[in-house]
Amino acid sequence: MNRKIIIAIITALVIISGYLIYKKLNPKKLPPYLVAAVGRIDGDDILINTKYPGRVLLLRVDTGDEVKKGEVVAKLDSKEFEDKLKALEYQIKAKEKELEFTSEKVDKTIKKATLNVKIKTDELNALNAQIDAFKKVIAQDIRDEKRIASLVKRKLAKEHDLELAKLKTKTDKDKLKGLEAKKEALKKAVKVANKDLQIAKAATKNVEALKDAINALNSQKNEVQTIINELTLKSPVNGYVDTKIANVGEVVGAGMPVVSVIDPKSFYLKIYVDELTNGKIKVGQKAEIFLDSFPNRPIKAVVSKIAKKAEFTPKEVEVRSDRITRVYEVHLKPLESCKYFKLGLPAIGVILTGRGNLPGSLKELPEM
């Protein structure tokens, strides 16, 4: 019985060994319409920098955390700028009150001066009309005086009548002189009133100066507010934190990164192909990406980029004679975001370059 078992075991070992030797001597070959290569997942590492220097006051994320676009990831100390903002707001309020008071005062002064000019001008116009009327009266007085003098010569009127006529002429002329003197005084008053109006209108420059001062303060306030806003760092994309670069309490300089985030939509598989293979590949060709953890789950992709210039590989080899193979960098972009992708994760890329089908599993490909 033992002999039969031993013979069976030996037979099985021979069969298995023969199969393995056969596979070794006759490995799977990649179809001519496919190009396959091992590469690593790469993507855009976005550095979230601070525009202004400051101390990290709050850090709300850690490496690997998911973040949403616009989500606050860190805050820098902004007390100095907040104090400056309050001071500017106080100055603005003070200037606005001063502007309100000055504007009201200037408006009242202009209205008062304008009204005074109108009153004095109306008085002058009325006086001119009165003077014109008196001139006509005096002209009539002179005619009456001449007529009465003629009658006196002909003994048709008394001397007393002539004296009364002369007295009236003199009285009216004296009144006219008084009106003329009043006219000169009113002309001066109108001139003064117009000058007062010009001075009142000139005061509007003070109002404009205050407005300019308030605008300048508001500009400063907006600048400070912008700085405060910039000290609150937000994620520009939906993704996850790749690296936490700074810690709470650390002082960072202008332009220094605090954290870096990855946009999963930017992930691609970076592979290298030789010069002969590169001639078959074109941007837009269908492709697949396989992860070691999911060998039977191909991820649909497309060729998104082919390097225009070849480079020597491996890059780390220093001896020029060893760098004999020139390769081209090729990017395979997944058609949809894959939650399993991580930076640096190894993967296999397969490109369809001719008529045929892409594999459904890594088992259909030769060992790589």
Short mmCIF file of C-alpha atoms in Angstrom, two decimals:
data_model
loop_
_atom_site.label_atom_id
_atom_site.label_comp_id
_atom_site.label_asym_id
_atom_site.label_seq_id
_atom_site.Cartn_x
_atom_site.Cartn_y
_atom_site.Cartn_z
CA MET A 1 0.00 0.00 0.00
CA ASN A 2 2.80 2.30 0.95
CA ARG A 3 4.52 1.48 -2.29
CA LYS A 4 1.49 2.56 -4.34
CA ILE A 5 1.29 5.89 -2.48
CA ILE A 6 4.95 6.56 -3.06
CA ILE A 7 4.61 5.78 -6.76
CA ALA A 8 1.56 8.11 -6.99
CA ILE A 9 3.44 10.93 -5.28
CA ILE A 10 6.45 10.50 -7.54
CA THR A 11 4.19 10.45 -10.60
CA ALA A 12 2.46 13.69 -9.49
CA LEU A 13 5.78 15.39 -8.89
CA VAL A 14 7.01 14.36 -12.31
CA ILE A 15 3.85 15.74 -13.97
CA ILE A 16 4.06 19.04 -12.05
CA SER A 17 7.76 19.38 -12.79
CA GLY A 18 7.15 18.69 -16.43
CA TYR A 19 4.41 21.33 -16.54
CA LEU A 20 6.61 23.91 -14.86
CA ILE A 21 9.50 23.13 -17.19
CA TYR A 22 7.14 23.43 -20.16
CA LYS A 23 5.88 26.79 -18.94
CA LYS A 24 9.43 27.94 -18.39
CA LEU A 25 10.51 26.87 -21.85
CA ASN A 26 7.29 28.09 -23.49
CA PRO A 27 6.27 31.30 -21.69
CA LYS A 28 3.19 33.28 -22.63
CA LYS A 29 3.87 35.82 -25.31
CA LEU A 30 2.33 39.26 -25.49
CA PRO A 31 0.13 39.61 -28.59
CA PRO A 32 1.63 41.97 -31.23
CA TYR A 33 -1.33 44.35 -30.89
CA LEU A 34 -0.64 44.95 -27.18
CA VAL A 35 2.06 46.90 -25.37
CA ALA A 36 2.51 46.23 -21.65
CA ALA A 37 4.83 47.79 -19.09
CA VAL A 38 5.21 48.14 -15.35
CA GLY A 39 5.01 51.65 -13.94
CA ARG A 40 3.92 53.69 -10.96
CA ILE A 41 0.90 55.85 -10.25
CA ASP A 42 1.72 59.54 -10.42
CA GLY A 43 -0.32 62.72 -10.11
CA ASP A 44 -0.30 66.43 -9.40
CA ASP A 45 0.94 67.14 -5.89
CA ILE A 46 -0.57 70.55 -5.07
CA LEU A 47 1.35 72.60 -2.52
CA ILE A 48 -0.86 74.85 -0.40
CA ASN A 49 1.46 77.78 0.27
CA THR A 50 1.05 80.79 2.51
CA LYS A 51 1.32 84.09 0.69
CA TYR A 52 2.36 85.89 3.88
CA PRO A 53 4.68 84.86 6.74
CA GLY A 54 3.18 83.80 10.06
CA ARG A 55 2.89 81.23 12.82
CA VAL A 56 0.71 78.16 12.23
CA LEU A 57 -2.18 78.61 14.65
CA LEU A 58 -4.42 75.75 13.55
CA LEU A 59 -3.93 72.65 11.43
CA ARG A 60 -7.20 70.85 10.73
CA VAL A 61 -5.94 67.96 8.61
CA ASP A 62 -3.43 65.14 8.75
CA THR A 63 -1.72 63.02 6.12
CA GLY A 64 -4.27 60.87 4.30
CA ASP A 65 -7.32 62.93 5.30
CA GLU A 66 -9.92 63.62 2.63
CA VAL A 67 -10.56 67.29 1.89
CA LYS A 68 -13.24 69.14 -0.06
CA LYS A 69 -12.65 72.08 -2.36
CA GLY A 70 -12.76 75.27 -0.26
CA GLU A 71 -12.33 73.39 3.03
CA VAL A 72 -10.09 75.12 5.59
CA VAL A 73 -6.94 73.07 6.12
CA ALA A 74 -4.86 75.50 8.20
CA LYS A 75 -4.87 78.95 9.78
CA LEU A 76 -1.96 81.25 10.47
CA ASP A 77 -1.88 83.76 13.32
CA SER A 78 -3.54 86.96 12.08
CA LYS A 79 -3.88 88.95 15.35
CA GLU A 80 -1.50 91.67 14.17
CA PHE A 81 -3.56 92.22 11.03
CA GLU A 82 -6.88 91.95 12.88
CA ASP A 83 -5.72 94.74 15.25
CA LYS A 84 -4.74 96.81 12.23
CA LEU A 85 -8.13 96.11 10.67
CA LYS A 86 -9.94 97.34 13.81
CA ALA A 87 -7.82 100.51 13.85
CA LEU A 88 -8.67 101.20 10.21
CA GLU A 89 -12.38 100.59 10.83
CA TYR A 90 -12.24 103.11 13.72
CA GLN A 91 -10.53 105.68 11.48
CA ILE A 92 -13.10 105.11 8.73
CA LYS A 93 -16.02 105.66 11.14
CA ALA A 94 -14.40 108.86 12.45
CA LYS A 95 -13.85 110.16 8.92
CA GLU A 96 -17.41 109.24 7.91
CA LYS A 97 -18.79 111.25 10.84
CA GLU A 98 -16.54 114.16 9.90
CA LEU A 99 -17.73 113.87 6.30
CA GLU A 100 -21.37 113.85 7.38
CA PHE A 101 -20.88 116.96 9.55
CA THR A 102 -18.81 118.80 6.92
CA SER A 103 -21.20 117.93 4.08
CA GLU A 104 -24.19 119.17 6.07
CA LYS A 105 -22.37 122.37 7.02
CA VAL A 106 -21.21 123.03 3.45
CA ASP A 107 -24.70 122.37 2.05
CA LYS A 108 -26.26 124.80 4.50
CA THR A 109 -23.61 127.44 3.78
CA ILE A 110 -24.11 127.10 0.01
CA LYS A 111 -27.90 127.30 0.35
CA LYS A 112 -27.63 130.34 2.59
CA ALA A 113 -25.13 132.06 0.28
CA THR A 114 -27.23 131.23 -2.80
CA LEU A 115 -30.34 132.64 -1.13
CA ASN A 116 -28.45 135.79 -0.10
CA VAL A 117 -27.23 136.32 -3.67
CA LYS A 118 -30.81 135.97 -4.93
CA ILE A 119 -32.18 138.40 -2.33
CA LYS A 120 -29.53 141.05 -3.02
CA THR A 121 -29.90 140.60 -6.79
CA ASP A 122 -33.69 140.91 -6.55
CA GLU A 123 -33.30 144.05 -4.42
CA LEU A 124 -30.90 145.53 -6.97
CA ASN A 125 -33.25 144.74 -9.85
CA ALA A 126 -36.17 146.32 -7.97
CA LEU A 127 -34.06 149.39 -7.18
CA ASN A 128 -33.04 149.73 -10.84
CA ALA A 129 -36.70 149.69 -11.81
CA GLN A 130 -37.39 152.34 -9.16
CA ILE A 131 -34.52 154.51 -10.43
CA ASP A 132 -35.78 154.22 -14.02
CA ALA A 133 -39.23 155.31 -12.83
CA PHE A 134 -37.76 158.27 -10.92
CA LYS A 135 -35.78 159.37 -13.97
CA LYS A 136 -39.04 159.54 -15.89
CA VAL A 137 -40.62 161.55 -13.05
CA ILE A 138 -37.70 164.01 -13.06
CA ALA A 139 -37.93 164.37 -16.84
CA GLN A 140 -41.61 165.25 -16.39
CA ASP A 141 -40.67 167.68 -13.55
CA ILE A 142 -38.27 169.51 -15.86
CA ARG A 143 -40.93 169.75 -18.58
CA ASP A 144 -43.49 171.03 -16.05
CA GLU A 145 -40.99 173.59 -14.72
CA LYS A 146 -40.35 174.93 -18.25
CA ARG A 147 -44.07 175.07 -19.00
CA ILE A 148 -44.86 177.00 -15.77
CA ALA A 149 -41.93 179.39 -16.38
CA SER A 150 -43.42 180.16 -19.81
CA LEU A 151 -46.81 180.80 -18.25
CA VAL A 152 -45.28 183.13 -15.63
CA LYS A 153 -43.66 185.20 -18.38
CA ARG A 154 -47.05 185.57 -19.98
CA LYS A 155 -48.61 186.43 -16.64
CA LEU A 156 -50.71 183.31 -16.86
CA ALA A 157 -49.20 181.71 -13.74
CA LYS A 158 -47.83 182.93 -10.44
CA GLU A 159 -44.18 182.97 -9.38
CA HIS A 160 -45.17 180.77 -6.47
CA ASP A 161 -46.26 178.06 -8.88
CA LEU A 162 -42.84 178.16 -10.54
CA GLU A 163 -41.07 177.94 -7.18
CA LEU A 164 -43.17 174.90 -6.27
CA ALA A 165 -42.28 173.27 -9.60
CA LYS A 166 -38.56 173.93 -9.06
CA LEU A 167 -38.79 172.58 -5.51
CA LYS A 168 -40.42 169.36 -6.77
CA THR A 169 -37.70 168.94 -9.41
CA LYS A 170 -34.98 169.41 -6.78
CA THR A 171 -36.69 167.06 -4.32
CA ASP A 172 -37.05 164.31 -6.91
CA LYS A 173 -33.42 164.74 -8.00
CA ASP A 174 -32.30 164.43 -4.37
CA LYS A 175 -34.35 161.24 -4.04
CA LEU A 176 -32.72 159.91 -7.23
CA LYS A 177 -29.28 160.60 -5.79
CA GLY A 178 -30.30 158.66 -2.69
CA LEU A 179 -31.48 155.76 -4.82
CA GLU A 180 -28.23 155.84 -6.85
CA ALA A 181 -26.22 155.71 -3.61
CA LYS A 182 -28.35 152.80 -2.41
CA LYS A 183 -27.75 151.11 -5.77
CA GLU A 184 -23.98 151.30 -5.34
CA ALA A 185 -24.30 149.84 -1.87
CA LEU A 186 -26.48 147.01 -3.20
CA LYS A 187 -24.03 146.31 -6.04
CA LYS A 188 -21.30 145.90 -3.44
CA ALA A 189 -23.60 143.68 -1.39
CA VAL A 190 -24.30 141.48 -4.45
CA LYS A 191 -20.57 141.24 -5.10
CA VAL A 192 -19.93 140.22 -1.49
CA ALA A 193 -22.77 137.68 -1.63
CA ASN A 194 -21.34 136.13 -4.81
CA LYS A 195 -17.91 135.95 -3.21
CA ASP A 196 -19.41 134.24 -0.15
CA LEU A 197 -21.10 131.75 -2.50
CA GLN A 198 -17.79 131.01 -4.24
CA ILE A 199 -16.11 130.45 -0.87
CA ALA A 200 -18.96 128.15 0.18
CA LYS A 201 -18.67 126.15 -3.05
CA ALA A 202 -14.89 125.97 -2.64
CA ALA A 203 -15.51 124.25 0.69
CA THR A 204 -16.84 121.27 -1.28
CA LYS A 205 -13.17 120.47 -1.91
CA ASN A 206 -12.94 119.62 1.78
CA VAL A 207 -15.82 117.19 1.29
CA GLU A 208 -14.08 115.59 -1.70
CA ALA A 209 -10.83 115.39 0.26
CA LEU A 210 -12.64 113.57 3.07
CA LYS A 211 -14.21 111.18 0.54
CA ASP A 212 -10.76 110.49 -0.94
CA ALA A 213 -9.38 109.88 2.56
CA ILE A 214 -12.20 107.42 3.31
CA ASN A 215 -11.62 105.63 -0.02
CA ALA A 216 -7.91 105.35 0.78
CA LEU A 217 -8.68 103.93 4.23
CA ASN A 218 -11.16 101.48 2.72
CA SER A 219 -8.49 100.35 0.25
CA GLN A 220 -6.11 99.74 3.15
CA LYS A 221 -8.87 97.90 5.00
CA ASN A 222 -9.53 95.68 1.96
CA GLU A 223 -5.81 94.93 1.66
CA VAL A 224 -5.59 93.94 5.32
CA GLN A 225 -8.78 91.87 5.03
CA THR A 226 -7.27 90.13 2.00
CA ILE A 227 -4.16 89.30 4.02
CA ILE A 228 -6.32 87.92 6.85
CA ASN A 229 -8.26 85.82 4.33
CA GLU A 230 -5.00 84.60 2.78
CA LEU A 231 -3.81 83.47 6.23
CA THR A 232 -6.70 81.00 6.20
CA LEU A 233 -5.52 78.25 3.85
CA LYS A 234 -8.14 76.29 1.90
CA SER A 235 -7.95 73.26 -0.32
CA PRO A 236 -8.23 74.18 -4.02
CA VAL A 237 -9.53 70.71 -4.98
CA ASN A 238 -11.50 67.71 -3.81
CA GLY A 239 -8.87 65.20 -2.80
CA TYR A 240 -6.79 64.10 0.12
CA VAL A 241 -3.79 65.33 2.07
CA ASP A 242 -0.56 63.87 0.74
CA THR A 243 1.90 65.49 3.17
CA LYS A 244 1.61 67.60 6.30
CA ILE A 245 4.64 69.84 5.90
CA ALA A 246 4.31 72.27 8.83
CA ASN A 247 3.06 71.79 12.39
CA VAL A 248 1.10 73.97 14.80
CA GLY A 249 3.36 76.60 16.37
CA GLU A 250 5.90 76.64 13.55
CA VAL A 251 6.69 79.92 11.81
CA VAL A 252 6.52 79.71 8.03
CA GLY A 253 7.85 82.24 5.57
CA ALA A 254 6.08 83.81 2.62
CA GLY A 255 5.59 81.27 -0.15
CA MET A 256 6.32 78.27 2.07
CA PRO A 257 3.98 75.24 1.86
CA VAL A 258 2.00 74.10 4.89
CA VAL A 259 0.37 70.99 3.41
CA SER A 260 0.21 69.29 0.04
CA VAL A 261 -2.94 67.76 -1.42
CA ILE A 262 -3.62 65.39 -4.27
CA ASP A 263 -6.45 65.67 -6.76
CA PRO A 264 -7.49 62.06 -7.56
CA LYS A 265 -8.63 63.25 -10.98
CA SER A 266 -5.00 64.04 -11.79
CA PHE A 267 -3.79 60.44 -11.26
CA TYR A 268 -2.19 58.61 -14.17
CA LEU A 269 0.07 55.60 -14.66
CA LYS A 270 3.56 56.51 -15.80
CA ILE A 271 5.32 53.81 -17.80
CA TYR A 272 8.39 53.71 -20.04
CA VAL A 273 8.59 52.06 -23.47
CA ASP A 274 11.58 51.56 -25.78
CA GLU A 275 12.10 53.33 -29.09
CA LEU A 276 10.71 50.48 -31.20
CA THR A 277 7.56 50.11 -29.12
CA ASN A 278 7.04 53.86 -28.95
CA GLY A 279 6.38 53.96 -32.69
CA LYS A 280 3.20 51.92 -32.20
CA ILE A 281 1.72 54.12 -29.49
CA LYS A 282 -0.47 57.15 -30.18
CA VAL A 283 -2.28 59.57 -27.91
CA GLY A 284 -5.92 58.55 -27.52
CA GLN A 285 -5.39 54.79 -27.85
CA LYS A 286 -7.35 52.55 -25.51
CA ALA A 287 -5.52 51.15 -22.51
CA GLU A 288 -5.98 49.36 -19.19
CA ILE A 289 -4.36 49.60 -15.80
CA PHE A 290 -3.98 46.61 -13.48
CA LEU A 291 -3.22 46.83 -9.77
CA ASP A 292 -1.52 43.89 -8.06
CA SER A 293 -4.32 43.81 -5.47
CA PHE A 294 -6.99 43.51 -8.20
CA PRO A 295 -5.46 41.38 -11.00
CA ASN A 296 -8.87 40.51 -12.44
CA ARG A 297 -10.27 44.04 -12.41
CA PRO A 298 -8.91 46.10 -15.34
CA ILE A 299 -9.25 49.88 -15.04
CA LYS A 300 -10.20 51.49 -18.34
CA ALA A 301 -7.72 54.14 -19.45
CA VAL A 302 -6.43 56.06 -22.45
CA VAL A 303 -2.99 57.16 -23.63
CA SER A 304 -2.89 60.82 -22.60
CA LYS A 305 0.75 61.76 -23.17
CA ILE A 306 3.85 60.52 -24.98
CA ALA A 307 7.21 62.16 -24.33
CA LYS A 308 8.68 63.83 -27.41
CA LYS A 309 12.24 63.10 -26.36
CA ALA A 310 13.75 59.81 -25.27
CA GLU A 311 15.80 59.46 -22.09
CA PHE A 312 18.35 56.95 -20.85
CA THR A 313 17.30 54.42 -18.26
CA PRO A 314 17.87 53.49 -15.57
CA LYS A 315 18.41 57.11 -14.56
CA GLU A 316 20.50 56.30 -11.50
CA VAL A 317 23.24 54.50 -13.48
CA GLU A 318 26.31 56.72 -13.66
CA VAL A 319 28.47 54.72 -16.11
CA ARG A 320 27.63 55.94 -19.60
CA SER A 321 28.29 52.55 -21.21
CA ASP A 322 25.53 50.99 -19.13
CA ARG A 323 22.95 53.54 -20.22
CA ILE A 324 22.34 51.97 -23.58
CA THR A 325 18.55 51.78 -23.61
CA ARG A 326 16.61 54.87 -24.56
CA VAL A 327 12.99 54.98 -23.43
CA TYR A 328 9.99 57.26 -23.75
CA GLU A 329 7.72 58.27 -20.92
CA VAL A 330 4.05 57.43 -21.54
CA HIS A 331 1.05 58.44 -19.42
CA LEU A 332 -2.11 56.32 -19.14
CA LYS A 333 -5.05 58.33 -17.82
CA PRO A 334 -7.96 56.40 -16.24
CA LEU A 335 -11.35 57.24 -17.73
CA GLU A 336 -12.82 57.48 -14.23
CA SER A 337 -11.29 58.28 -10.84
CA CYS A 338 -10.10 55.21 -8.95
CA LYS A 339 -10.25 55.27 -5.15
CA TYR A 340 -7.48 52.66 -4.93
CA PHE A 341 -4.86 54.84 -6.61
CA LYS A 342 -2.08 56.22 -4.42
CA LEU A 343 1.06 58.11 -5.36
CA GLY A 344 3.92 55.72 -6.11
CA LEU A 345 1.68 52.64 -6.23
CA PRO A 346 3.10 50.07 -8.73
CA ALA A 347 0.78 48.99 -11.55
CA ILE A 348 0.83 47.40 -14.99
CA GLY A 349 -0.31 49.30 -18.05
CA VAL A 350 -1.55 47.64 -21.23
CA ILE A 351 -2.09 49.57 -24.48
CA LEU A 352 -4.12 48.39 -27.47
CA THR A 353 -2.11 49.37 -30.57
CA GLY A 354 -3.88 47.29 -33.23
CA ARG A 355 -6.81 45.01 -33.96
CA GLY A 356 -7.63 42.85 -30.99
CA ASN A 357 -8.96 43.07 -27.46
CA LEU A 358 -7.54 44.26 -24.21
CA PRO A 359 -7.07 41.51 -21.58
CA GLY A 360 -9.63 41.00 -18.83
CA SER A 361 -7.09 39.74 -16.32
CA LEU A 362 -3.37 39.78 -15.58
CA LYS A 363 -3.45 35.99 -16.04
CA GLU A 364 -3.81 36.58 -19.78
CA LEU A 365 -0.46 38.37 -19.86
CA PRO A 366 3.05 36.97 -19.58
CA GLU A 367 4.68 37.43 -16.19
CA MET A 368 6.21 40.88 -15.89
#
